[in-house]
PDB file of C-alpha atoms in Angstrom:
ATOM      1  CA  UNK A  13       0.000   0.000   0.000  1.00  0.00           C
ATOM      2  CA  UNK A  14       1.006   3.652   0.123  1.00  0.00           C
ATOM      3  CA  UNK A  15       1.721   3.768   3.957  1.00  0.00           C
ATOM      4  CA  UNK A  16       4.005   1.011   3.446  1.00  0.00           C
ATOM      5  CA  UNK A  17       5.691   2.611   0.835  1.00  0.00           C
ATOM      6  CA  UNK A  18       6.036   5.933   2.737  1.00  0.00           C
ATOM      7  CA  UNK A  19       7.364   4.385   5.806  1.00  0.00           C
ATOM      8  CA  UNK A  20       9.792   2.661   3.615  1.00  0.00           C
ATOM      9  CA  UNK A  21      11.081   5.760   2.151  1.00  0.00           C
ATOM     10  CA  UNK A  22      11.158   7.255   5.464  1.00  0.00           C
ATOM     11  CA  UNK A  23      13.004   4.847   7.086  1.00  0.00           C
ATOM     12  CA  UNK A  24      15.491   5.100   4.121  1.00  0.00           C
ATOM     13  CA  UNK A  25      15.996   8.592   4.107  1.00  0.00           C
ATOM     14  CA  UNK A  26      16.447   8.380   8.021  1.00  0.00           C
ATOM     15  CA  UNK A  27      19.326   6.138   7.560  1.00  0.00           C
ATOM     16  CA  UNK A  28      20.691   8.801   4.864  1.00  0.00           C
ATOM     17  CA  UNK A  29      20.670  11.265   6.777  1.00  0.00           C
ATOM     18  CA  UNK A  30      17.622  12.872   5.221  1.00  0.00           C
ATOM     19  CA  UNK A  31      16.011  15.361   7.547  1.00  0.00           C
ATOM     20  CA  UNK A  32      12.740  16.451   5.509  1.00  0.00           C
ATOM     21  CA  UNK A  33      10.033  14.922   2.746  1.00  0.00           C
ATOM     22  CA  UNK A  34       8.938  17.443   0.561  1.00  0.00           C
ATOM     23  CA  UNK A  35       5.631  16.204  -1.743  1.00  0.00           C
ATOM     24  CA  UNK A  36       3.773  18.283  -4.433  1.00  0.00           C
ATOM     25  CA  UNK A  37       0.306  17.493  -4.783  1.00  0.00           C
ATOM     26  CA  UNK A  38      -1.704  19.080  -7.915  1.00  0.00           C
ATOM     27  CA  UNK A  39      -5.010  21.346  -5.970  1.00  0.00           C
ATOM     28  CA  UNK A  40      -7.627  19.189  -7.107  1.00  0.00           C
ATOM     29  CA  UNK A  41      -5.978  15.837  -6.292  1.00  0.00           C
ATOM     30  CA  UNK A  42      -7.939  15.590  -2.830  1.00  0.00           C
ATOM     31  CA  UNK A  43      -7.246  12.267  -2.480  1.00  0.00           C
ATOM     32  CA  UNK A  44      -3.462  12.636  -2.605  1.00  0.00           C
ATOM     33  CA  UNK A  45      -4.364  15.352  -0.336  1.00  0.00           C
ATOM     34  CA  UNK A  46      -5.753  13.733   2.730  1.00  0.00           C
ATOM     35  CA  UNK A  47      -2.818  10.655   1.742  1.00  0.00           C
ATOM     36  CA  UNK A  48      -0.496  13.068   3.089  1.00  0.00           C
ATOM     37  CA  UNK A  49      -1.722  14.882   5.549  1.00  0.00           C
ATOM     38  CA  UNK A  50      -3.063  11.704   7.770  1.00  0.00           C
ATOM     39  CA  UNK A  51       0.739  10.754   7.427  1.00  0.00           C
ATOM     40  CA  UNK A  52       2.073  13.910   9.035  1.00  0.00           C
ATOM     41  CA  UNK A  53       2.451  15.727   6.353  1.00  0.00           C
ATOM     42  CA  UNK A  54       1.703  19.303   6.841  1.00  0.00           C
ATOM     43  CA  UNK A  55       0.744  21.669   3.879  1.00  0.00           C
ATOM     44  CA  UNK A  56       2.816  24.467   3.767  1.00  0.00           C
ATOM     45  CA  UNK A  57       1.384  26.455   0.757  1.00  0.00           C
ATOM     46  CA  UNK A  58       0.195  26.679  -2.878  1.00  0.00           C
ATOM     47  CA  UNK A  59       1.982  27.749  -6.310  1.00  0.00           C
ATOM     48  CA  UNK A  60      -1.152  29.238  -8.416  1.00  0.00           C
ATOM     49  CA  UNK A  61      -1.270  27.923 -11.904  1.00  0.00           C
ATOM     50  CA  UNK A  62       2.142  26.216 -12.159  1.00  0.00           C
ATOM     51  CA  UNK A  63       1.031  22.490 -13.231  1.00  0.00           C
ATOM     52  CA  UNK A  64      -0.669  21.697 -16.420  1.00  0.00           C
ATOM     53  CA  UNK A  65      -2.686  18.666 -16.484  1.00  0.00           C
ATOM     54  CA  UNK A  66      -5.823  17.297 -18.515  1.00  0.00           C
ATOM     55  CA  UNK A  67      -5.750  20.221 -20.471  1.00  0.00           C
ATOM     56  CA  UNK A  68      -5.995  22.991 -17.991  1.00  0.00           C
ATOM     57  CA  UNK A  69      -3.613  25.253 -15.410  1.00  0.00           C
ATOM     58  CA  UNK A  70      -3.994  24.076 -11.823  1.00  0.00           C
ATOM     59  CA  UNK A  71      -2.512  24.896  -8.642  1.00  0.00           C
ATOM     60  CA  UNK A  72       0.116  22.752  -6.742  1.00  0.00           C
ATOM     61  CA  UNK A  73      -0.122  22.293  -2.969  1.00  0.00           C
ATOM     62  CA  UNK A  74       3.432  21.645  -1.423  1.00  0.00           C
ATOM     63  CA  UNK A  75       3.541  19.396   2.040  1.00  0.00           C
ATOM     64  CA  UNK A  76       6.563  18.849   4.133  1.00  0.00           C
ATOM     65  CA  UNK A  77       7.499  16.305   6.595  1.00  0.00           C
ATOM     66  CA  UNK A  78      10.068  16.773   8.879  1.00  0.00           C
ATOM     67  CA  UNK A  79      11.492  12.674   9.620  1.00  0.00           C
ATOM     68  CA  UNK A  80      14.353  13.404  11.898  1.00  0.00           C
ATOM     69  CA  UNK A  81      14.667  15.656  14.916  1.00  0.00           C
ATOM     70  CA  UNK A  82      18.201  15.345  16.271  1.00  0.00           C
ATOM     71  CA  UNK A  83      20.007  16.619  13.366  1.00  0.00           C
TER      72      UNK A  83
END
């Protein structure tokens, strides 16, 4: 599933040395939307009109995740 997915790439980027997840979700993608932000991801603001898809200008949402503390 997703979740699994994301805690994989968490864990990964932990070990790395990766401090944050950044995701860009397209506005009307609420789906995608609520994915991210029942995983801790907190939406930190929009871009108007910077992604084109199915033939129109939409807005992108970008979330942020901060997966280690200690650095």
């Amino acid at each position: 599933t997703g979740g699994m997915l994301l805690k994989a790439v968490e864990s990964t980027g932990a070990k790395r040395g990766i401090k944050n997840i950044i995701s860009l979700v397209t506005e009307e993608n609420e789906v995608s939307c609520r994915f991210h932000e029942k995983h801790g991801f907190e939406k930190m603001g929009k871009l108007e009109s910077v992604g084109f898809k199915f033939g129109k200008w939409l807005g992108v949402y970008f979330y942020q995740k901060q997966i280690q503390t200690d650095i």
